[in-house]
PDB file of C-alpha atoms in Angstrom:
ATOM      1  CA  MET A   1      39.026  55.768 -89.459  1.00 49.00           C
ATOM      2  CA  GLN A   2      40.607  59.180 -88.828  1.00 56.00           C
ATOM      3  CA  ASP A   3      43.937  58.952 -86.704  1.00 59.00           C
ATOM      4  CA  LEU A   4      42.797  60.834 -83.548  1.00 60.00           C
ATOM      5  CA  ASN A   5      46.242  60.469 -81.717  1.00 55.00           C
ATOM      6  CA  ARG A   6      47.004  63.999 -82.590  1.00 61.00           C
ATOM      7  CA  ASP A   7      47.861  66.704 -80.071  1.00 79.00           C
ATOM      8  CA  LEU A   8      44.927  68.931 -80.915  1.00 92.00           C
ATOM      9  CA  ARG A   9      45.072  70.856 -77.595  1.00 93.00           C
ATOM     10  CA  ASN A  10      48.175  72.730 -78.918  1.00 92.00           C
ATOM     11  CA  LYS A  11      46.779  73.509 -82.362  1.00 92.00           C
ATOM     12  CA  PRO A  12      45.101  76.866 -82.945  1.00 93.00           C
ATOM     13  CA  PHE A  13      42.327  75.112 -85.049  1.00 93.00           C
ATOM     14  CA  LEU A  14      40.382  71.871 -85.079  1.00 92.00           C
ATOM     15  CA  GLU A  15      41.328  71.136 -88.588  1.00 89.00           C
ATOM     16  CA  GLU A  16      43.196  73.241 -91.122  1.00 87.00           C
ATOM     17  CA  PRO A  17      41.994  72.075 -94.656  1.00 87.00           C
ATOM     18  CA  LEU A  18      44.551  72.808 -97.391  1.00 86.00           C
ATOM     19  CA  GLY A  19      43.550  76.215 -99.164  1.00 86.00           C
ATOM     20  CA  ALA A  20      40.608  76.883 -96.789  1.00 89.00           C
ATOM     21  CA  PRO A  21      40.148  78.930 -93.452  1.00 89.00           C
ATOM     22  CA  GLY A  22      40.967  76.705 -90.403  1.00 91.00           C
ATOM     23  CA  VAL A  23      38.092  75.240 -88.503  1.00 93.00           C
ATOM     24  CA  ARG A  24      37.655  76.954 -85.108  1.00 94.00           C
ATOM     25  CA  ARG A  25      37.916  75.058 -81.951  1.00 97.00           C
ATOM     26  CA  PRO A  26      34.417  75.103 -80.110  1.00 98.00           C
ATOM     27  CA  LEU A  27      33.647  76.267 -76.621  1.00 98.00           C
ATOM     28  CA  ILE A  28      32.074  73.263 -74.855  1.00 98.00           C
ATOM     29  CA  GLY A  29      30.316  73.942 -71.544  1.00 98.00           C
ATOM     30  CA  VAL A  30      30.694  71.086 -68.831  1.00 98.00           C
ATOM     31  CA  PRO A  31      28.462  71.609 -65.753  1.00 98.00           C
ATOM     32  CA  THR A  32      30.080  70.775 -62.428  1.00 98.00           C
ATOM     33  CA  GLY A  33      29.171  68.975 -59.353  1.00 96.00           C
ATOM     34  CA  ARG A  34      29.905  70.095 -55.806  1.00 95.00           C
ATOM     35  CA  GLU A  35      31.455  68.593 -52.602  1.00 92.00           C
ATOM     36  CA  LYS A  36      32.639  69.675 -49.232  1.00 91.00           C
ATOM     37  CA  SER A  37      36.527  69.676 -49.087  1.00 91.00           C
ATOM     38  CA  GLN A  38      38.176  67.121 -46.686  1.00 89.00           C
ATOM     39  CA  ARG A  39      41.484  68.957 -47.222  1.00 91.00           C
ATOM     40  CA  PHE A  40      40.191  72.378 -46.637  1.00 91.00           C
ATOM     41  CA  PHE A  41      38.078  71.833 -43.622  1.00 90.00           C
ATOM     42  CA  GLY A  42      34.695  71.603 -45.242  1.00 92.00           C
ATOM     43  CA  LEU A  43      35.064  74.262 -47.658  1.00 94.00           C
ATOM     44  CA  PRO A  44      32.416  74.059 -50.390  1.00 94.00           C
ATOM     45  CA  LEU A  45      33.963  73.275 -53.863  1.00 94.00           C
ATOM     46  CA  TYR A  46      32.639  72.705 -57.495  1.00 95.00           C
ATOM     47  CA  ILE A  47      34.166  69.640 -58.703  1.00 95.00           C
ATOM     48  CA  MET A  48      34.499  67.442 -62.027  1.00 96.00           C
ATOM     49  CA  ASN A  49      36.219  64.506 -63.236  1.00 95.00           C
ATOM     50  CA  GLN A  50      39.256  65.676 -65.039  1.00 96.00           C
ATOM     51  CA  THR A  51      39.047  62.964 -67.557  1.00 96.00           C
ATOM     52  CA  TYR A  52      36.232  64.588 -69.197  1.00 97.00           C
ATOM     53  CA  VAL A  53      37.967  67.741 -69.532  1.00 97.00           C
ATOM     54  CA  ARG A  54      41.256  66.354 -70.796  1.00 96.00           C
ATOM     55  CA  THR A  55      39.555  64.150 -73.338  1.00 96.00           C
ATOM     56  CA  LEU A  56      37.580  67.331 -74.736  1.00 97.00           C
ATOM     57  CA  GLU A  57      40.674  69.297 -74.916  1.00 97.00           C
ATOM     58  CA  ASN A  58      42.844  66.691 -76.407  1.00 95.00           C
ATOM     59  CA  LEU A  59      40.324  66.334 -79.203  1.00 95.00           C
ATOM     60  CA  GLY A  60      40.189  69.965 -80.026  1.00 96.00           C
ATOM     61  CA  ALA A  61      37.473  71.419 -77.712  1.00 97.00           C
ATOM     62  CA  LEU A  62      37.795  74.633 -75.517  1.00 98.00           C
ATOM     63  CA  PRO A  63      36.192  73.172 -72.377  1.00 98.00           C
ATOM     64  CA  VAL A  64      34.730  75.482 -69.789  1.00 98.00           C
ATOM     65  CA  LEU A  65      33.340  74.351 -66.403  1.00 98.00           C
ATOM     66  CA  ILE A  66      29.831  75.830 -65.435  1.00 98.00           C
ATOM     67  CA  PRO A  67      29.485  76.223 -61.734  1.00 98.00           C
ATOM     68  CA  LEU A  68      26.141  75.497 -59.951  1.00 97.00           C
ATOM     69  CA  GLN A  69      24.099  78.026 -57.955  1.00 96.00           C
ATOM     70  CA  MET A  70      24.281  80.659 -60.751  1.00 97.00           C
ATOM     71  CA  SER A  71      21.012  82.783 -61.274  1.00 97.00           C
ATOM     72  CA  GLU A  72      18.925  81.675 -64.323  1.00 97.00           C
ATOM     73  CA  ALA A  73      20.146  84.993 -66.014  1.00 97.00           C
ATOM     74  CA  THR A  74      23.703  84.296 -65.422  1.00 97.00           C
ATOM     75  CA  LEU A  75      23.366  80.517 -66.630  1.00 98.00           C
ATOM     76  CA  ARG A  76      21.521  81.709 -69.716  1.00 98.00           C
ATOM     77  CA  ALA A  77      24.141  84.320 -70.618  1.00 98.00           C
ATOM     78  CA  THR A  78      26.703  81.618 -70.145  1.00 98.00           C
ATOM     79  CA  PHE A  79      24.932  79.149 -72.338  1.00 98.00           C
ATOM     80  CA  GLU A  80      24.639  81.757 -75.184  1.00 98.00           C
ATOM     81  CA  ARG A  81      28.466  81.918 -75.540  1.00 98.00           C
ATOM     82  CA  LEU A  82      28.785  78.117 -75.999  1.00 98.00           C
ATOM     83  CA  ASP A  83      28.882  76.083 -79.080  1.00 98.00           C
ATOM     84  CA  GLY A  84      28.053  72.856 -77.278  1.00 98.00           C
ATOM     85  CA  VAL A  85      27.348  71.164 -74.114  1.00 98.00           C
ATOM     86  CA  MET A  86      28.520  67.858 -72.430  1.00 98.00           C
ATOM     87  CA  LEU A  87      26.449  66.466 -69.448  1.00 98.00           C
ATOM     88  CA  PRO A  88      28.884  64.375 -67.429  1.00 97.00           C
ATOM     89  CA  GLY A  89      28.196  61.389 -65.061  1.00 96.00           C
ATOM     90  CA  GLY A  90      27.430  61.883 -61.323  1.00 95.00           C
ATOM     91  CA  GLU A  91      24.606  61.598 -58.799  1.00 94.00           C
ATOM     92  CA  ASP A  92      21.179  60.097 -59.285  1.00 96.00           C
ATOM     93  CA  ILE A  93      18.542  62.401 -60.703  1.00 97.00           C
ATOM     94  CA  ASP A  94      15.713  63.121 -58.395  1.00 97.00           C
ATOM     95  CA  PRO A  95      12.914  61.200 -59.287  1.00 97.00           C
ATOM     96  CA  SER A  96      10.173  63.801 -58.518  1.00 97.00           C
ATOM     97  CA  LEU A  97      11.317  65.282 -61.953  1.00 97.00           C
ATOM     98  CA  TYR A  98       9.859  62.343 -63.667  1.00 96.00           C
ATOM     99  CA  GLY A  99       6.717  61.989 -61.352  1.00 96.00           C
ATOM    100  CA  GLU A 100       7.929  59.332 -59.017  1.00 96.00           C
ATOM    101  CA  GLU A 101       8.580  58.752 -55.308  1.00 96.00           C
ATOM    102  CA  ARG A 102      12.023  57.890 -54.199  1.00 95.00           C
ATOM    103  CA  HIS A 103      12.930  54.250 -54.301  1.00 96.00           C
ATOM    104  CA  PRO A 104      14.678  52.727 -51.066  1.00 94.00           C
ATOM    105  CA  GLN A 105      17.910  52.128 -53.309  1.00 93.00           C
ATOM    106  CA  LEU A 106      18.035  55.657 -54.862  1.00 93.00           C
ATOM    107  CA  GLY A 107      21.378  57.123 -54.379  1.00 91.00           C
ATOM    108  CA  SER A 108      22.338  60.733 -53.419  1.00 93.00           C
ATOM    109  CA  THR A 109      20.848  63.570 -55.265  1.00 95.00           C
ATOM    110  CA  ASP A 110      21.587  67.266 -55.820  1.00 96.00           C
ATOM    111  CA  ALA A 111      18.598  69.517 -56.717  1.00 96.00           C
ATOM    112  CA  GLU A 112      20.893  72.279 -57.813  1.00 97.00           C
ATOM    113  CA  ARG A 113      22.828  70.192 -60.172  1.00 97.00           C
ATOM    114  CA  ASP A 114      19.466  68.930 -61.543  1.00 98.00           C
ATOM    115  CA  ARG A 115      18.314  72.544 -61.977  1.00 97.00           C
ATOM    116  CA  THR A 116      21.486  73.728 -63.692  1.00 98.00           C
ATOM    117  CA  GLU A 117      21.519  70.474 -66.112  1.00 98.00           C
ATOM    118  CA  MET A 118      17.922  70.604 -66.714  1.00 97.00           C
ATOM    119  CA  LEU A 119      18.044  74.052 -67.973  1.00 98.00           C
ATOM    120  CA  LEU A 120      21.163  73.649 -70.066  1.00 98.00           C
ATOM    121  CA  ALA A 121      19.914  70.419 -71.713  1.00 98.00           C
ATOM    122  CA  HIS A 122      16.461  71.937 -72.477  1.00 98.00           C
ATOM    123  CA  TRP A 123      18.134  75.156 -73.907  1.00 98.00           C
ATOM    124  CA  ALA A 124      20.617  73.062 -76.021  1.00 98.00           C
ATOM    125  CA  LEU A 125      17.926  70.781 -77.419  1.00 98.00           C
ATOM    126  CA  GLU A 126      15.659  73.690 -78.110  1.00 97.00           C
ATOM    127  CA  ALA A 127      18.270  75.624 -79.791  1.00 98.00           C
ATOM    128  CA  GLY A 128      19.560  72.561 -81.658  1.00 98.00           C
ATOM    129  CA  MET A 129      23.053  73.114 -80.069  1.00 98.00           C
ATOM    130  CA  PRO A 130      25.158  69.852 -80.091  1.00 98.00           C
ATOM    131  CA  ILE A 131      24.881  68.048 -76.833  1.00 98.00           C
ATOM    132  CA  LEU A 132      26.560  64.821 -75.549  1.00 98.00           C
ATOM    133  CA  GLY A 133      25.478  63.129 -72.427  1.00 98.00           C
ATOM    134  CA  VAL A 134      27.331  60.559 -70.481  1.00 97.00           C
ATOM    135  CA  CYS A 135      25.952  58.074 -68.004  1.00 96.00           C
ATOM    136  CA  ARG A 136      23.893  60.402 -65.743  1.00 97.00           C
ATOM    137  CA  GLY A 137      23.932  62.582 -68.911  1.00 97.00           C
ATOM    138  CA  VAL A 138      21.998  60.346 -71.185  1.00 98.00           C
ATOM    139  CA  GLN A 139      19.496  59.889 -68.230  1.00 97.00           C
ATOM    140  CA  MET A 140      19.038  63.688 -67.909  1.00 98.00           C
ATOM    141  CA  LEU A 141      18.501  64.025 -71.767  1.00 98.00           C
ATOM    142  CA  ASN A 142      15.602  61.395 -71.278  1.00 98.00           C
ATOM    143  CA  VAL A 143      14.091  63.184 -68.363  1.00 98.00           C
ATOM    144  CA  VAL A 144      14.301  66.533 -69.971  1.00 98.00           C
ATOM    145  CA  CYS A 145      12.210  65.209 -72.889  1.00 97.00           C
ATOM    146  CA  GLY A 146       9.650  63.583 -70.563  1.00 97.00           C
ATOM    147  CA  GLY A 147      11.047  60.183 -70.099  1.00 97.00           C
ATOM    148  CA  THR A 148      11.574  58.149 -66.918  1.00 97.00           C
ATOM    149  CA  LEU A 149      14.182  56.090 -65.358  1.00 97.00           C
ATOM    150  CA  TYR A 150      14.546  52.890 -63.521  1.00 96.00           C
ATOM    151  CA  GLN A 151      15.817  54.078 -60.073  1.00 96.00           C
ATOM    152  CA  ASP A 152      17.545  50.948 -59.209  1.00 94.00           C
ATOM    153  CA  LEU A 153      18.048  48.259 -61.937  1.00 94.00           C
ATOM    154  CA  THR A 154      18.959  45.389 -59.480  1.00 93.00           C
ATOM    155  CA  THR A 155      15.752  45.683 -57.636  1.00 94.00           C
ATOM    156  CA  GLN A 156      13.436  46.862 -60.404  1.00 94.00           C
ATOM    157  CA  MET A 157      14.875  44.771 -63.231  1.00 92.00           C
ATOM    158  CA  PRO A 158      16.536  41.726 -61.556  1.00 95.00           C
ATOM    159  CA  THR A 159      16.523  39.732 -64.690  1.00 93.00           C
ATOM    160  CA  LEU A 160      19.050  41.984 -66.325  1.00 92.00           C
ATOM    161  CA  ASN A 161      22.771  41.384 -66.215  1.00 86.00           C
ATOM    162  CA  LYS A 162      25.043  43.336 -63.915  1.00 88.00           C
ATOM    163  CA  HIS A 163      25.755  46.930 -64.838  1.00 90.00           C
ATOM    164  CA  ASP A 164      27.010  48.404 -61.493  1.00 87.00           C
ATOM    165  CA  TYR A 165      30.805  47.723 -61.948  1.00 82.00           C
ATOM    166  CA  PHE A 166      31.765  50.396 -59.591  1.00 85.00           C
ATOM    167  CA  PRO A 167      35.239  51.359 -58.586  1.00 88.00           C
ATOM    168  CA  PRO A 168      37.277  50.660 -56.400  1.00 90.00           C
ATOM    169  CA  THR A 169      36.216  47.061 -56.812  1.00 89.00           C
ATOM    170  CA  TYR A 170      36.430  47.256 -60.624  1.00 86.00           C
ATOM    171  CA  GLU A 171      38.675  49.535 -62.799  1.00 86.00           C
ATOM    172  CA  ARG A 172      36.698  52.252 -64.550  1.00 89.00           C
ATOM    173  CA  PHE A 173      38.080  51.162 -67.974  1.00 89.00           C
ATOM    174  CA  ARG A 174      36.914  47.456 -67.445  1.00 89.00           C
ATOM    175  CA  ILE A 175      34.995  46.279 -70.539  1.00 90.00           C
ATOM    176  CA  THR A 176      31.784  44.587 -69.302  1.00 90.00           C
ATOM    177  CA  HIS A 177      29.492  44.020 -72.354  1.00 92.00           C
ATOM    178  CA  GLN A 178      28.650  44.853 -75.825  1.00 95.00           C
ATOM    179  CA  VAL A 179      26.346  47.302 -77.113  1.00 97.00           C
ATOM    180  CA  ALA A 180      24.366  46.700 -80.506  1.00 97.00           C
ATOM    181  CA  ILE A 181      24.059  50.070 -82.373  1.00 98.00           C
ATOM    182  CA  GLU A 182      21.516  50.978 -84.872  1.00 98.00           C
ATOM    183  CA  PRO A 183      23.509  51.173 -88.250  1.00 97.00           C
ATOM    184  CA  ASP A 184      21.725  54.313 -89.525  1.00 97.00           C
ATOM    185  CA  SER A 185      22.435  56.331 -86.404  1.00 98.00           C
ATOM    186  CA  ARG A 186      25.004  59.191 -85.805  1.00 97.00           C
ATOM    187  CA  LEU A 187      26.482  56.914 -82.997  1.00 98.00           C
ATOM    188  CA  ALA A 188      27.256  54.128 -85.510  1.00 97.00           C
ATOM    189  CA  ARG A 189      29.270  56.623 -87.502  1.00 96.00           C
ATOM    190  CA  SER A 190      31.676  56.874 -84.581  1.00 96.00           C
ATOM    191  CA  LEU A 191      31.511  53.404 -83.084  1.00 97.00           C
ATOM    192  CA  GLY A 192      30.301  51.099 -85.719  1.00 96.00           C
ATOM    193  CA  GLN A 193      27.438  48.637 -85.216  1.00 96.00           C
ATOM    194  CA  VAL A 194      28.885  46.630 -82.155  1.00 95.00           C
ATOM    195  CA  HIS A 195      30.914  48.368 -79.435  1.00 94.00           C
ATOM    196  CA  GLU A 196      32.316  46.912 -76.258  1.00 96.00           C
ATOM    197  CA  VAL A 197      31.765  49.148 -73.346  1.00 95.00           C
ATOM    198  CA  ASN A 198      32.394  49.837 -69.593  1.00 93.00           C
ATOM    199  CA  SER A 199      29.547  49.994 -67.162  1.00 91.00           C
ATOM    200  CA  MET A 200      29.228  51.874 -63.922  1.00 88.00           C
ATOM    201  CA  HIS A 201      25.567  52.570 -63.401  1.00 89.00           C
ATOM    202  CA  HIS A 202      22.666  51.359 -61.280  1.00 92.00           C
ATOM    203  CA  GLN A 203      19.802  53.180 -62.973  1.00 94.00           C
ATOM    204  CA  GLY A 204      18.622  52.981 -66.660  1.00 95.00           C
ATOM    205  CA  ILE A 205      16.376  54.245 -69.200  1.00 97.00           C
ATOM    206  CA  ARG A 206      12.789  53.173 -68.758  1.00 97.00           C
ATOM    207  CA  ALA A 207      10.068  55.229 -70.579  1.00 97.00           C
ATOM    208  CA  LEU A 208      11.507  57.110 -73.574  1.00 98.00           C
ATOM    209  CA  GLY A 209      11.290  60.821 -73.650  1.00 97.00           C
ATOM    210  CA  ALA A 210       9.480  62.563 -76.682  1.00 97.00           C
ATOM    211  CA  GLY A 211      11.505  63.029 -79.820  1.00 97.00           C
ATOM    212  CA  LEU A 212      14.144  60.757 -78.621  1.00 98.00           C
ATOM    213  CA  ARG A 213      15.409  57.235 -80.434  1.00 98.00           C
ATOM    214  CA  VAL A 214      16.931  54.424 -78.762  1.00 98.00           C
ATOM    215  CA  VAL A 215      20.135  53.692 -80.858  1.00 98.00           C
ATOM    216  CA  GLY A 216      22.064  51.423 -78.650  1.00 98.00           C
ATOM    217  CA  ILE A 217      21.036  48.268 -76.706  1.00 97.00           C
ATOM    218  CA  ALA A 218      23.007  46.070 -74.267  1.00 96.00           C
ATOM    219  CA  GLU A 219      22.885  42.343 -74.630  1.00 95.00           C
ATOM    220  CA  ASP A 220      20.142  42.184 -71.837  1.00 95.00           C
ATOM    221  CA  GLY A 221      17.880  44.448 -73.803  1.00 95.00           C
ATOM    222  CA  LEU A 222      18.519  47.629 -71.588  1.00 95.00           C
ATOM    223  CA  ALA A 223      18.710  50.873 -73.697  1.00 97.00           C
ATOM    224  CA  GLU A 224      22.163  52.252 -73.681  1.00 97.00           C
ATOM    225  CA  ALA A 225      22.258  55.061 -76.137  1.00 98.00           C
ATOM    226  CA  LEU A 226      19.949  57.620 -77.243  1.00 98.00           C
ATOM    227  CA  GLU A 227      19.717  60.152 -80.089  1.00 98.00           C
ATOM    228  CA  MET A 228      17.481  63.144 -81.047  1.00 98.00           C
ATOM    229  CA  PRO A 229      17.571  62.632 -84.863  1.00 97.00           C
ATOM    230  CA  GLU A 230      15.879  66.205 -85.578  1.00 96.00           C
ATOM    231  CA  VAL A 231      18.753  68.192 -84.564  1.00 97.00           C
ATOM    232  CA  PRO A 232      22.458  68.234 -85.674  1.00 97.00           C
ATOM    233  CA  PHE A 233      24.011  66.233 -82.805  1.00 98.00           C
ATOM    234  CA  ALA A 234      22.329  65.157 -79.659  1.00 98.00           C
ATOM    235  CA  VAL A 235      23.602  61.812 -78.301  1.00 98.00           C
ATOM    236  CA  GLY A 236      23.719  60.199 -74.964  1.00 98.00           C
ATOM    237  CA  VAL A 237      25.412  57.011 -73.919  1.00 98.00           C
ATOM    238  CA  GLN A 238      25.034  55.013 -70.654  1.00 96.00           C
ATOM    239  CA  TRP A 239      28.625  54.000 -70.244  1.00 96.00           C
ATOM    240  CA  HIS A 240      31.867  56.033 -69.778  1.00 96.00           C
ATOM    241  CA  PRO A 241      33.677  56.503 -73.218  1.00 97.00           C
ATOM    242  CA  GLU A 242      35.977  59.166 -71.732  1.00 97.00           C
ATOM    243  CA  GLU A 243      37.628  56.385 -69.735  1.00 95.00           C
ATOM    244  CA  LEU A 244      38.273  54.357 -72.919  1.00 95.00           C
ATOM    245  CA  ALA A 245      39.176  57.163 -75.355  1.00 95.00           C
ATOM    246  CA  LYS A 246      43.055  57.011 -74.558  1.00 91.00           C
ATOM    247  CA  THR A 247      43.283  53.661 -76.098  1.00 92.00           C
ATOM    248  CA  ASP A 248      40.226  53.262 -78.277  1.00 94.00           C
ATOM    249  CA  GLN A 249      39.989  55.211 -81.505  1.00 94.00           C
ATOM    250  CA  HIS A 250      36.258  54.547 -81.683  1.00 95.00           C
ATOM    251  CA  SER A 251      35.682  56.156 -78.247  1.00 96.00           C
ATOM    252  CA  ALA A 252      37.995  59.066 -79.032  1.00 95.00           C
ATOM    253  CA  GLY A 253      35.917  59.345 -82.273  1.00 96.00           C
ATOM    254  CA  LEU A 254      32.717  59.864 -80.531  1.00 97.00           C
ATOM    255  CA  PHE A 255      34.250  62.696 -78.795  1.00 97.00           C
ATOM    256  CA  PHE A 256      35.877  64.074 -81.744  1.00 96.00           C
ATOM    257  CA  ASP A 257      32.574  64.032 -83.597  1.00 97.00           C
ATOM    258  CA  PHE A 258      30.813  65.988 -80.949  1.00 98.00           C
ATOM    259  CA  VAL A 259      33.489  68.625 -80.927  1.00 98.00           C
ATOM    260  CA  ARG A 260      33.398  68.804 -84.693  1.00 97.00           C
ATOM    261  CA  ALA A 261      29.605  69.177 -84.764  1.00 98.00           C
ATOM    262  CA  ALA A 262      30.003  71.850 -82.297  1.00 98.00           C
ATOM    263  CA  SER A 263      32.355  73.668 -84.387  1.00 97.00           C
ATOM    264  CA  ALA A 264      30.122  73.349 -87.431  1.00 96.00           C
ATOM    265  CA  GLU A 265      27.474  75.966 -88.500  1.00 95.00           C
ATOM    266  CA  TRP A 266      24.726  74.021 -86.674  1.00 97.00           C
ATOM    267  CA  ARG A 267      22.489  76.975 -86.297  1.00 95.00           C
ATOM    268  CA  ALA A 268      22.047  77.104 -89.978  1.00 95.00           C
ATOM    269  CA  ALA A 269      20.973  73.513 -89.866  1.00 95.00           C
ATOM    270  CA  VAL A 270      18.255  73.878 -87.451  1.00 96.00           C
ATOM    271  CA  THR A 271      14.864  74.785 -88.913  1.00 95.00           C
ATOM    272  CA  ALA A 272      12.945  77.929 -87.766  1.00 95.00           C
ATOM    273  CA  GLU A 273      10.063  75.635 -86.622  1.00 96.00           C
ATOM    274  CA  TRP A 274      12.131  73.468 -84.467  1.00 96.00           C
ATOM    275  CA  PRO A 275      12.239  75.421 -81.149  1.00 96.00           C
ATOM    276  CA  ALA A 276       8.359  75.792 -81.079  1.00 95.00           C
ATOM    277  CA  LEU A 277       8.154  71.935 -81.830  1.00 95.00           C
ATOM    278  CA  PHE A 278      10.506  70.906 -79.095  1.00 96.00           C
ATOM    279  CA  ARG A 279       8.611  73.157 -76.521  1.00 95.00           C
ATOM    280  CA  SER A 280       5.311  71.692 -77.627  1.00 94.00           C
ATOM    281  CA  ARG A 281       6.718  68.228 -76.759  1.00 92.00           C
ATOM    282  CA  THR A 282       8.409  69.031 -73.551  1.00 91.00           C
ATOM    283  CA  GLY A 283       6.961  72.304 -71.981  1.00 82.00           C
ATOM    284  CA  ALA A 284       9.190  74.177 -69.686  1.00 73.00           C
ATOM    285  CA  PRO A 285      11.820  72.573 -67.316  1.00 74.00           C
ATOM    286  CA  ALA A 286       9.780  71.723 -64.139  1.00 63.00           C
ATOM    287  CA  LEU A 287      12.434  72.592 -61.336  1.00 63.00           C
ATOM    288  CA  SER A 288      12.061  72.507 -57.721  1.00 52.00           C
ATOM    289  CA  PHE A 289      14.737  74.979 -56.682  1.00 56.00           C
ATOM    290  CA  ASN A 290      16.338  78.276 -57.961  1.00 62.00           C
ATOM    291  CA  GLY A 291      19.869  79.054 -58.160  1.00 63.00           C
ATOM    292  CA  ASN A 292      20.154  80.106 -54.515  1.00 59.00           C
ATOM    293  CA  GLY A 293      18.832  76.694 -53.297  1.00 51.00           C
ATOM    294  CA  VAL A 294      15.378  78.219 -52.427  1.00 50.00           C
ATOM    295  CA  GLU A 295      12.332  76.104 -53.367  1.00 48.00           C
ATOM    296  CA  ALA A 296      10.562  77.596 -56.437  1.00 46.00           C
ATOM    297  CA  ALA A 297       7.256  76.941 -58.088  1.00 38.00           C
ATOM    298  CA  ARG A 298       6.660  73.538 -59.496  1.00 36.00           C
ATOM    299  CA  SER A 299       4.068  71.708 -61.360  1.00 34.00           C
ATOM    300  CA  GLU A 300       1.563  69.856 -59.322  1.00 32.00           C
ATOM    301  CA  SER A 301       1.955  66.869 -61.718  1.00 32.00           C
ATOM    302  CA  LEU A 302       5.410  66.137 -60.310  1.00 31.00           C
ATOM    303  CA  GLY A 303       4.273  65.487 -56.790  1.00 32.00           C
ATOM    304  CA  ALA A 304       5.968  66.516 -53.519  1.00 32.00           C
ATOM    305  CA  PRO A 305       9.242  68.563 -53.590  1.00 33.00           C
ATOM    306  CA  PRO A 306      12.310  66.329 -53.410  1.00 36.00           C
ATOM    307  CA  VAL A 307      14.267  65.572 -50.356  1.00 36.00           C
ATOM    308  CA  GLU A 308      17.650  66.750 -51.319  1.00 43.00           C
ATOM    309  CA  GLN A 309      20.839  64.961 -49.779  1.00 42.00           C
ATOM    310  CA  PRO A 310      23.374  67.324 -48.374  1.00 43.00           C
ATOM    311  CA  PHE A 311      25.869  67.886 -51.171  1.00 45.00           C
ATOM    312  CA  GLY A 312      29.187  65.943 -50.465  1.00 44.00           C
ATOM    313  CA  GLY A 313      27.277  63.839 -47.812  1.00 41.00           C
ATOM    314  CA  GLU A 314      25.889  60.293 -48.079  1.00 36.00           C
ATOM    315  CA  SER A 315      22.290  59.024 -48.504  1.00 37.00           C
ATOM    316  CA  SER A 316      21.001  55.878 -46.735  1.00 34.00           C
ATOM    317  CA  ALA A 317      21.515  54.089 -50.093  1.00 37.00           C
ATOM    318  CA  VAL A 318      24.677  52.695 -51.110  1.00 43.00           C
ATOM    319  CA  ARG A 319      24.018  52.960 -54.897  1.00 55.00           C
ATOM    320  CA  GLY A 320      24.824  55.624 -57.329  1.00 64.00           C
ATOM    321  CA  ASN A 321      25.808  56.232 -60.784  1.00 74.00           C
ATOM    322  CA  CYS A 322      29.477  56.967 -61.409  1.00 75.00           C
ATOM    323  CA  ALA A 323      31.006  60.404 -62.064  1.00 78.00           C
TER     324      ALA A 323
END
């Protein structure tokens, strides 16, 4: 395996092959969350776990945080300057986006974050732009492709092993179980066929979205990793490799392979027919809110509009996925 303990954040290029032009460092968009500041008297803030950003930068990316509440035109113009998208962990996804009512154990949701990530994920998959989803991120990939989620594993799948090893009771880097990885998958190139992972989620993949493939399965049978084989790099994992990348070369390798895919000529690898094929499978994103937080038109098949939890607040449920 390639040694990834290099300080790529201080290098002008991702790679510098002998006698060839340097490989440029790609611009990776990371959508934020939002919260009301305790320090600054309730001031509304955009937030993101620094570990994602530092991991991406250390492995050669040029990370840029994408705020919420942007108009679709602003968001699209931002997207078109990117080389890749990373979807991080965070709140639960509103189940109305996959045609279900809210489960009593659903955690807090943010319709504006759902809107932003749905658009970015849909555009990235449609374009064939490299995309990596972590925890909530893999769930978002599945929902964008028409899949569904278990809203609460403990109550809906009580025979499964424990997956909600949340801080502060447990360390974020605590190894909790193994994942078996399909040997012919992109993920196996980074992690091998068996990988030990941490686990900080109470939701999980249920019905698989169109065009996706399950490439990683936990010991209890729960899907833990997805890929879309028809595009250069579209991978999602249910665990948090960013927390393991400091000490685990395989986890760092997953991020580096994503960064390298984003720096490559991925546009040339996407067939001319692919965008129309993707749209025929998934349609347009069905969204409840626009960038101003105003309810927008929605498909009747999705049922009633979601009841959004106030950002920075708490829902009646105590569960949620980990950021």
